[in-house]
mmCIF file of C-alpha atoms in Angstrom:
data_model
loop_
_atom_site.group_PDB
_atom_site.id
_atom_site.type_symbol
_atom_site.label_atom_id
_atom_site.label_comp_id
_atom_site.label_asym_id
_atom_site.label_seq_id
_atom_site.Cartn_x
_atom_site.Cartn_y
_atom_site.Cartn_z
ATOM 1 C CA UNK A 813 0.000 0.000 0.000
ATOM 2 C CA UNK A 814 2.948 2.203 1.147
ATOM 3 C CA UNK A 815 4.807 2.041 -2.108
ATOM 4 C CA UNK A 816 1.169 2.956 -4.269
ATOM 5 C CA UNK A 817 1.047 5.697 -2.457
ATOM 6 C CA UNK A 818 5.029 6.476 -3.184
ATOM 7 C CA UNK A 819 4.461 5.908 -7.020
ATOM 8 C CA UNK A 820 0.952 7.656 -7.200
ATOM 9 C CA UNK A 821 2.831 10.833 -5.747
ATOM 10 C CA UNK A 822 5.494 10.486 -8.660
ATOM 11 C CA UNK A 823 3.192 10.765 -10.955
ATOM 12 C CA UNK A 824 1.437 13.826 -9.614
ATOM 13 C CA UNK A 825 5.208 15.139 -9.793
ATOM 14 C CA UNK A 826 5.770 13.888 -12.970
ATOM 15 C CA UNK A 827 2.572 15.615 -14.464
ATOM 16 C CA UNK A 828 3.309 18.696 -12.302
ATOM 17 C CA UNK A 829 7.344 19.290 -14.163
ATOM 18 C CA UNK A 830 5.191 18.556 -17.263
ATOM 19 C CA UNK A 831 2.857 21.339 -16.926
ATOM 20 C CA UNK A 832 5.896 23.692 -15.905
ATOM 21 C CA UNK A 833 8.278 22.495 -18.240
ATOM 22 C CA UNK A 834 5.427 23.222 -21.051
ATOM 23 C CA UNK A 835 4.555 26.482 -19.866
ATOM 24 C CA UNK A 836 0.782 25.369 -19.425
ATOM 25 C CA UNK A 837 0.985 27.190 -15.306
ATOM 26 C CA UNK A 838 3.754 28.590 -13.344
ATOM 27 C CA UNK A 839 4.752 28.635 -9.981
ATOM 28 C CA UNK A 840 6.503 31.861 -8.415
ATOM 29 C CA UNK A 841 8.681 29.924 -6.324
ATOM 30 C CA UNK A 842 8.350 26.304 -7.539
ATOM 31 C CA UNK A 843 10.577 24.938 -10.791
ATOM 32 C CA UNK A 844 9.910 21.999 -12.751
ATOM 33 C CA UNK A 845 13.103 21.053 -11.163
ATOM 34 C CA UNK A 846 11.728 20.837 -7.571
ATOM 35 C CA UNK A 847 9.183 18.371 -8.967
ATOM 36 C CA UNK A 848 11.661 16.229 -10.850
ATOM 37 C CA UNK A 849 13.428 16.022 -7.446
ATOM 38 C CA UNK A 850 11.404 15.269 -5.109
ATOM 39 C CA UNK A 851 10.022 12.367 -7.976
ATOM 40 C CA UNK A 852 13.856 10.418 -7.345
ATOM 41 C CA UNK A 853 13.320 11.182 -3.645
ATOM 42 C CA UNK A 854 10.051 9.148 -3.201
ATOM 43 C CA UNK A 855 11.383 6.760 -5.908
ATOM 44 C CA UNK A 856 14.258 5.887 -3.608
ATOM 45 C CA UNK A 857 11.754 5.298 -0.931
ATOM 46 C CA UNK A 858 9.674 2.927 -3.004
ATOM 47 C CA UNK A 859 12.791 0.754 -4.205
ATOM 48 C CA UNK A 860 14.469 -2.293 -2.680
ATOM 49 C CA UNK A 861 17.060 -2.440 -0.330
ATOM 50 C CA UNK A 862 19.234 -3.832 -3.628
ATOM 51 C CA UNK A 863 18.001 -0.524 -5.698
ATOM 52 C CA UNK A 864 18.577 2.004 -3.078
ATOM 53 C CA UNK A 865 22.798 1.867 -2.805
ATOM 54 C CA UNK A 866 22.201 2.676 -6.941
ATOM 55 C CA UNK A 867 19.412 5.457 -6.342
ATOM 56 C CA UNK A 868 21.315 7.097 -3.709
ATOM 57 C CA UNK A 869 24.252 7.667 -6.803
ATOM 58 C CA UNK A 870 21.327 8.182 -9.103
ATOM 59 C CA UNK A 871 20.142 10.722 -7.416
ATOM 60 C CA UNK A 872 23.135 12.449 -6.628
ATOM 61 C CA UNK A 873 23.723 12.972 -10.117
ATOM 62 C CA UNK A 874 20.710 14.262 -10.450
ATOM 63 C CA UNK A 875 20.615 17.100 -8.235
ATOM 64 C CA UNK A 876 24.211 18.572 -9.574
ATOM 65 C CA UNK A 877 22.627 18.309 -13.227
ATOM 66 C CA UNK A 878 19.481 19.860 -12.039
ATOM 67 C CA UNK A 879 20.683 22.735 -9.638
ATOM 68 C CA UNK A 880 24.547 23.341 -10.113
ATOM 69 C CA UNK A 881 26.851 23.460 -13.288
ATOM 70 C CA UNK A 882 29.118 20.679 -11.929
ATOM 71 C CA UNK A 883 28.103 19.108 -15.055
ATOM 72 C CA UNK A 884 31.693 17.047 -15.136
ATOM 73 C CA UNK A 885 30.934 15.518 -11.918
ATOM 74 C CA UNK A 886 27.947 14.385 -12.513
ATOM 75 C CA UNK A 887 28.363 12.715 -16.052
ATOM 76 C CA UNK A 888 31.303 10.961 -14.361
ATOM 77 C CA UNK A 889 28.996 9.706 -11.341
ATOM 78 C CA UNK A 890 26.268 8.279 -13.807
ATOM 79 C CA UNK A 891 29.113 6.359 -15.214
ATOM 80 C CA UNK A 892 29.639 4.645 -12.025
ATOM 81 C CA UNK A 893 25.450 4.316 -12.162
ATOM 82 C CA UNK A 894 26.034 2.232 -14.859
ATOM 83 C CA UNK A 895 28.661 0.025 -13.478
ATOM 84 C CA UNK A 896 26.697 -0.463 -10.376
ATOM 85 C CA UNK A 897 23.763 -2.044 -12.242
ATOM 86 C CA UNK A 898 26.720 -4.248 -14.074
ATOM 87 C CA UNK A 899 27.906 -4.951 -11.051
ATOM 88 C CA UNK A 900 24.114 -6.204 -9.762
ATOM 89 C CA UNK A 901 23.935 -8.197 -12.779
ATOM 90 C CA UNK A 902 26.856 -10.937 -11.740
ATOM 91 C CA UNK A 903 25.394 -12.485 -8.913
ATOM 92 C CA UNK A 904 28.262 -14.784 -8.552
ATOM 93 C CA UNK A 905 30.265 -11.742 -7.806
ATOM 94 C CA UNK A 906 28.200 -11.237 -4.565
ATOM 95 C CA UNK A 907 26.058 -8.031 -5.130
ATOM 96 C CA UNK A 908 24.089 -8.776 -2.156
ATOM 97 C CA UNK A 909 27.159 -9.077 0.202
ATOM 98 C CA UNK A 910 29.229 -6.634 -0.925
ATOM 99 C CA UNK A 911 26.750 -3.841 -2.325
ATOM 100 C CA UNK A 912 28.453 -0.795 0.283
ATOM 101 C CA UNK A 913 31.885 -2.052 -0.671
ATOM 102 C CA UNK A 914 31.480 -1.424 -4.691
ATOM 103 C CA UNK A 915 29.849 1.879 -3.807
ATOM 104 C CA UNK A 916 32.399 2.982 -1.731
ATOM 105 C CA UNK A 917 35.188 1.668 -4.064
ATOM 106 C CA UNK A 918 33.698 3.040 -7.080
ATOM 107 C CA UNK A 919 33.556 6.778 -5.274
ATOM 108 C CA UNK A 920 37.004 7.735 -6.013
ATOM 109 C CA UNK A 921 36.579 6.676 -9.794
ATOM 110 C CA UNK A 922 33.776 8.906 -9.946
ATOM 111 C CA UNK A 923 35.726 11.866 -8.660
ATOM 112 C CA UNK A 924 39.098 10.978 -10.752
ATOM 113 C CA UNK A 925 36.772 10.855 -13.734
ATOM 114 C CA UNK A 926 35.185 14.243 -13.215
ATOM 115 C CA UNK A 927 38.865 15.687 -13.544
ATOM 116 C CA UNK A 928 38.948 14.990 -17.343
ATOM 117 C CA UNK A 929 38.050 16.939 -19.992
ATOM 118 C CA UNK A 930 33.570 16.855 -20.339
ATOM 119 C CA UNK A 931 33.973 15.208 -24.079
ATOM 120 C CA UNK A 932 36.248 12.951 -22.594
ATOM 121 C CA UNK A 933 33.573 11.661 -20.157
ATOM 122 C CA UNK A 934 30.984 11.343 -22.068
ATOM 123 C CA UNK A 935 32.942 9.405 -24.684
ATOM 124 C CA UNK A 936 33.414 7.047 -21.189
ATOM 125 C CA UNK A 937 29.805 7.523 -19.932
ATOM 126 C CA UNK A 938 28.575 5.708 -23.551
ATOM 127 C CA UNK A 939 30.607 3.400 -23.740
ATOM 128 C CA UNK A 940 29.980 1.751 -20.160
ATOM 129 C CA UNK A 941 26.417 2.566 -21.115
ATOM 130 C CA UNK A 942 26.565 0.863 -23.896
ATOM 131 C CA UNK A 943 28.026 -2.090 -22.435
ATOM 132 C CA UNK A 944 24.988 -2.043 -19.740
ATOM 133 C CA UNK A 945 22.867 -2.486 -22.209
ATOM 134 C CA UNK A 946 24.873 -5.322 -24.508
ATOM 135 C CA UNK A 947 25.240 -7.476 -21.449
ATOM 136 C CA UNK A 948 21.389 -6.820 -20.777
ATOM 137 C CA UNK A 949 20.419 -8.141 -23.766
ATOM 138 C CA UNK A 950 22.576 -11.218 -23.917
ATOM 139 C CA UNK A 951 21.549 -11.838 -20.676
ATOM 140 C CA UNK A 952 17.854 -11.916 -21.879
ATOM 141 C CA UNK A 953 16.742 -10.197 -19.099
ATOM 142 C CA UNK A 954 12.982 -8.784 -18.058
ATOM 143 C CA UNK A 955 11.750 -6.802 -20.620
ATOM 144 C CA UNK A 956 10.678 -4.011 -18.293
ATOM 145 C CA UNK A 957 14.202 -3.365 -17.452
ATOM 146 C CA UNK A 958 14.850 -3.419 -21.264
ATOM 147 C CA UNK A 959 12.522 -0.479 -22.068
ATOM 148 C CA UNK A 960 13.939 1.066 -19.243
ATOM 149 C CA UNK A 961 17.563 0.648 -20.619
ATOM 150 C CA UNK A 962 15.914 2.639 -24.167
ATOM 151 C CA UNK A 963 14.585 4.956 -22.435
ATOM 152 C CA UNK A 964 17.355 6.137 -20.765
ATOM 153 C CA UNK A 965 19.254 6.132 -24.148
ATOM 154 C CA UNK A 966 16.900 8.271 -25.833
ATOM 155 C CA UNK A 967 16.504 10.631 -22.456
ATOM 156 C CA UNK A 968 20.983 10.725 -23.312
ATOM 157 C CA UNK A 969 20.085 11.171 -26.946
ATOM 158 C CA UNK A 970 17.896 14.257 -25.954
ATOM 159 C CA UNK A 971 20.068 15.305 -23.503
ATOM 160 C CA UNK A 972 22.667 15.616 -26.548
ATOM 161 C CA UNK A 973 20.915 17.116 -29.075
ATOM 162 C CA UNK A 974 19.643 19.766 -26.876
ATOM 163 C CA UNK A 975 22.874 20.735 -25.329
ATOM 164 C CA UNK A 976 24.654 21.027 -28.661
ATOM 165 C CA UNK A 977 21.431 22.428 -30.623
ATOM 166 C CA UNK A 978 19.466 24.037 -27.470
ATOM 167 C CA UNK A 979 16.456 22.956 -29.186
ATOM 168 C CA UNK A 980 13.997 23.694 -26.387
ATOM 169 C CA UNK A 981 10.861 20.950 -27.338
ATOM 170 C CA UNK A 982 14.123 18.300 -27.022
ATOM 171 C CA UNK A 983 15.068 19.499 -23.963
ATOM 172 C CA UNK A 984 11.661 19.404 -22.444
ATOM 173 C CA UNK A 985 11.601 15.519 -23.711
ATOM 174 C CA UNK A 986 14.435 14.476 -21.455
ATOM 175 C CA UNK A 987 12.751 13.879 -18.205
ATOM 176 C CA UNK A 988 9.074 12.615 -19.737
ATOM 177 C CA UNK A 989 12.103 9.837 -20.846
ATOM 178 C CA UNK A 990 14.265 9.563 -17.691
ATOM 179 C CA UNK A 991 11.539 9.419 -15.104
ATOM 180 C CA UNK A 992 9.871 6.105 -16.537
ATOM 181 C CA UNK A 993 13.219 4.572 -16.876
ATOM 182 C CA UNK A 994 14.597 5.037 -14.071
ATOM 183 C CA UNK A 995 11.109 3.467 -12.741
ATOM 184 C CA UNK A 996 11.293 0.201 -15.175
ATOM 185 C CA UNK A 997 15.250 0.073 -13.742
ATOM 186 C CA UNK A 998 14.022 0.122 -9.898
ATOM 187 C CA UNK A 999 10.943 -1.958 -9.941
ATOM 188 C CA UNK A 1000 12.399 -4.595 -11.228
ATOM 189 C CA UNK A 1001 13.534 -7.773 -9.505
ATOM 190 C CA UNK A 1002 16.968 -8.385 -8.082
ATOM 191 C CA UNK A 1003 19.152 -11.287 -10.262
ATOM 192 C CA UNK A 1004 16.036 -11.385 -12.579
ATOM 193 C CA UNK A 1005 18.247 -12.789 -15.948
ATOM 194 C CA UNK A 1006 17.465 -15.873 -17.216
ATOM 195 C CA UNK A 1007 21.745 -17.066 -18.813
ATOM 196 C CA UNK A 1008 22.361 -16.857 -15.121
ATOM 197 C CA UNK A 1009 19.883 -19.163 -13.025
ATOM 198 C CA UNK A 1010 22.758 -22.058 -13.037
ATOM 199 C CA UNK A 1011 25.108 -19.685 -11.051
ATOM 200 C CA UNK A 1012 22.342 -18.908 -8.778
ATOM 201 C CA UNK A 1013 21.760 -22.745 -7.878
ATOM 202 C CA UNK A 1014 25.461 -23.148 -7.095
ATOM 203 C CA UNK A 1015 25.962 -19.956 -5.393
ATOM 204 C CA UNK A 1016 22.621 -18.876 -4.130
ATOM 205 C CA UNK A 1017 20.263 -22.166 -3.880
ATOM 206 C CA UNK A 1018 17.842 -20.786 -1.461
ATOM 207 C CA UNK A 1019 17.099 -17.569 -3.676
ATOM 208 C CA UNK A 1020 16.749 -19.938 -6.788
ATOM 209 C CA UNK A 1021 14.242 -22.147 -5.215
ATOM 210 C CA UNK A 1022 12.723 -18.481 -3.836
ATOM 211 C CA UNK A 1023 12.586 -17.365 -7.311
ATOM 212 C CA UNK A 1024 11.028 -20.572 -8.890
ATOM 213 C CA UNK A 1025 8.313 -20.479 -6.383
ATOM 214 C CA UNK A 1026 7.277 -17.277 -7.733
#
């Protein structure tokens, strides 16, 4: 019940950035960025204990792309985002176990990163990005997280386009894009890709017969 409640409310912030971001009302004090905040916020509260260690970097980005210029820094930190969710993917590497470690040891490559040149991340950013989403699909995994995965490409794509073109329609596109995938990515389950149930019954046998009893 708690978590209807959590995902009704992002979509009453979801439509709210929409009608801001489209110029249909404004708000003297309220952005369309407020809204797109406080939408990760209550999506962090809805996700899994798994989800939350890659929210809480999610959402870090987001808040330096929303309300600062430390644009560097937070390219470079949803390059680790996308390594985390690699990470998740090999459950014989231990995700569950050693979830705060990979966060913690990934922190200093996010800040290292964010030293080099912005091209020069972003070249990085896609292609870890578009290794997520190779090993995703040769994984076969849920289809809801691979909607998600397009999602967020075409939210990048936008994002491109309207930072080298500042088309303004384009730029209003990005988060009507990022919001849902970022949803797909959270909601769904932990260690939920078929190529690696066999390493889940040697390393894991009490999730696998958990998982085949759903």
């Amino acid at each position: 019940m708690r978590k209807k409640y959590l995902f009704f409310c992002i979509a009453i912030c979801m439509t709210m950035f929409i009608i801001i971001d489209f110029e249909l009302y404004t708000f003297d004090k309220i952005t369309s960025s407020n809204f797109k905040f406080l939408a990760m916020i209550l999506l962090f509260f809805a996700a899994n204990h798994f989800k939350k260690i890659i929210l809480s970097y999610t959402i870090f980005c987001d808040f330096l792309l929303l309300f600062t210029s430390l644009y560097c820094l937070g390219v470079a930190f949803f390059t680790m985002v996308h390594l985390l969710y690699l990470y998740q993917m090999q459950p014989f590497l231990e995700y569950e176990k050693r979830q705060h470690e990979c966060m913690i040891l990934l922190l200093p490559f996010g800040i290292l990163l964010s030293f080099l040149p912005l091209y020069s991340i972003v070249i990085c950013y896609s292609m870890v990005f578009l290794f997520h989403i190779i090993i995703a699909y040769t994984q076969k995994c849920s289809n809801q997280y691979k909607i998600g995965l397009i999602l967020f490409a075409l939210c990048d794509c936008c994002t491109a386009i309207s930072f080298l073109t500042g088309n303004i329609i384009v730029g209003r596109c990005i988060w009507i894009l990022y919001l849902p995938s970022q949803i797909l990515l959270t909601i769904t389950k932990q260690h939920y890709f078929s190529t690696v149930s066999p390493l889940l019954q040697i390393r894991y046998p009490h999730q696998f017969h958990l998982q085949k009893k759903r």
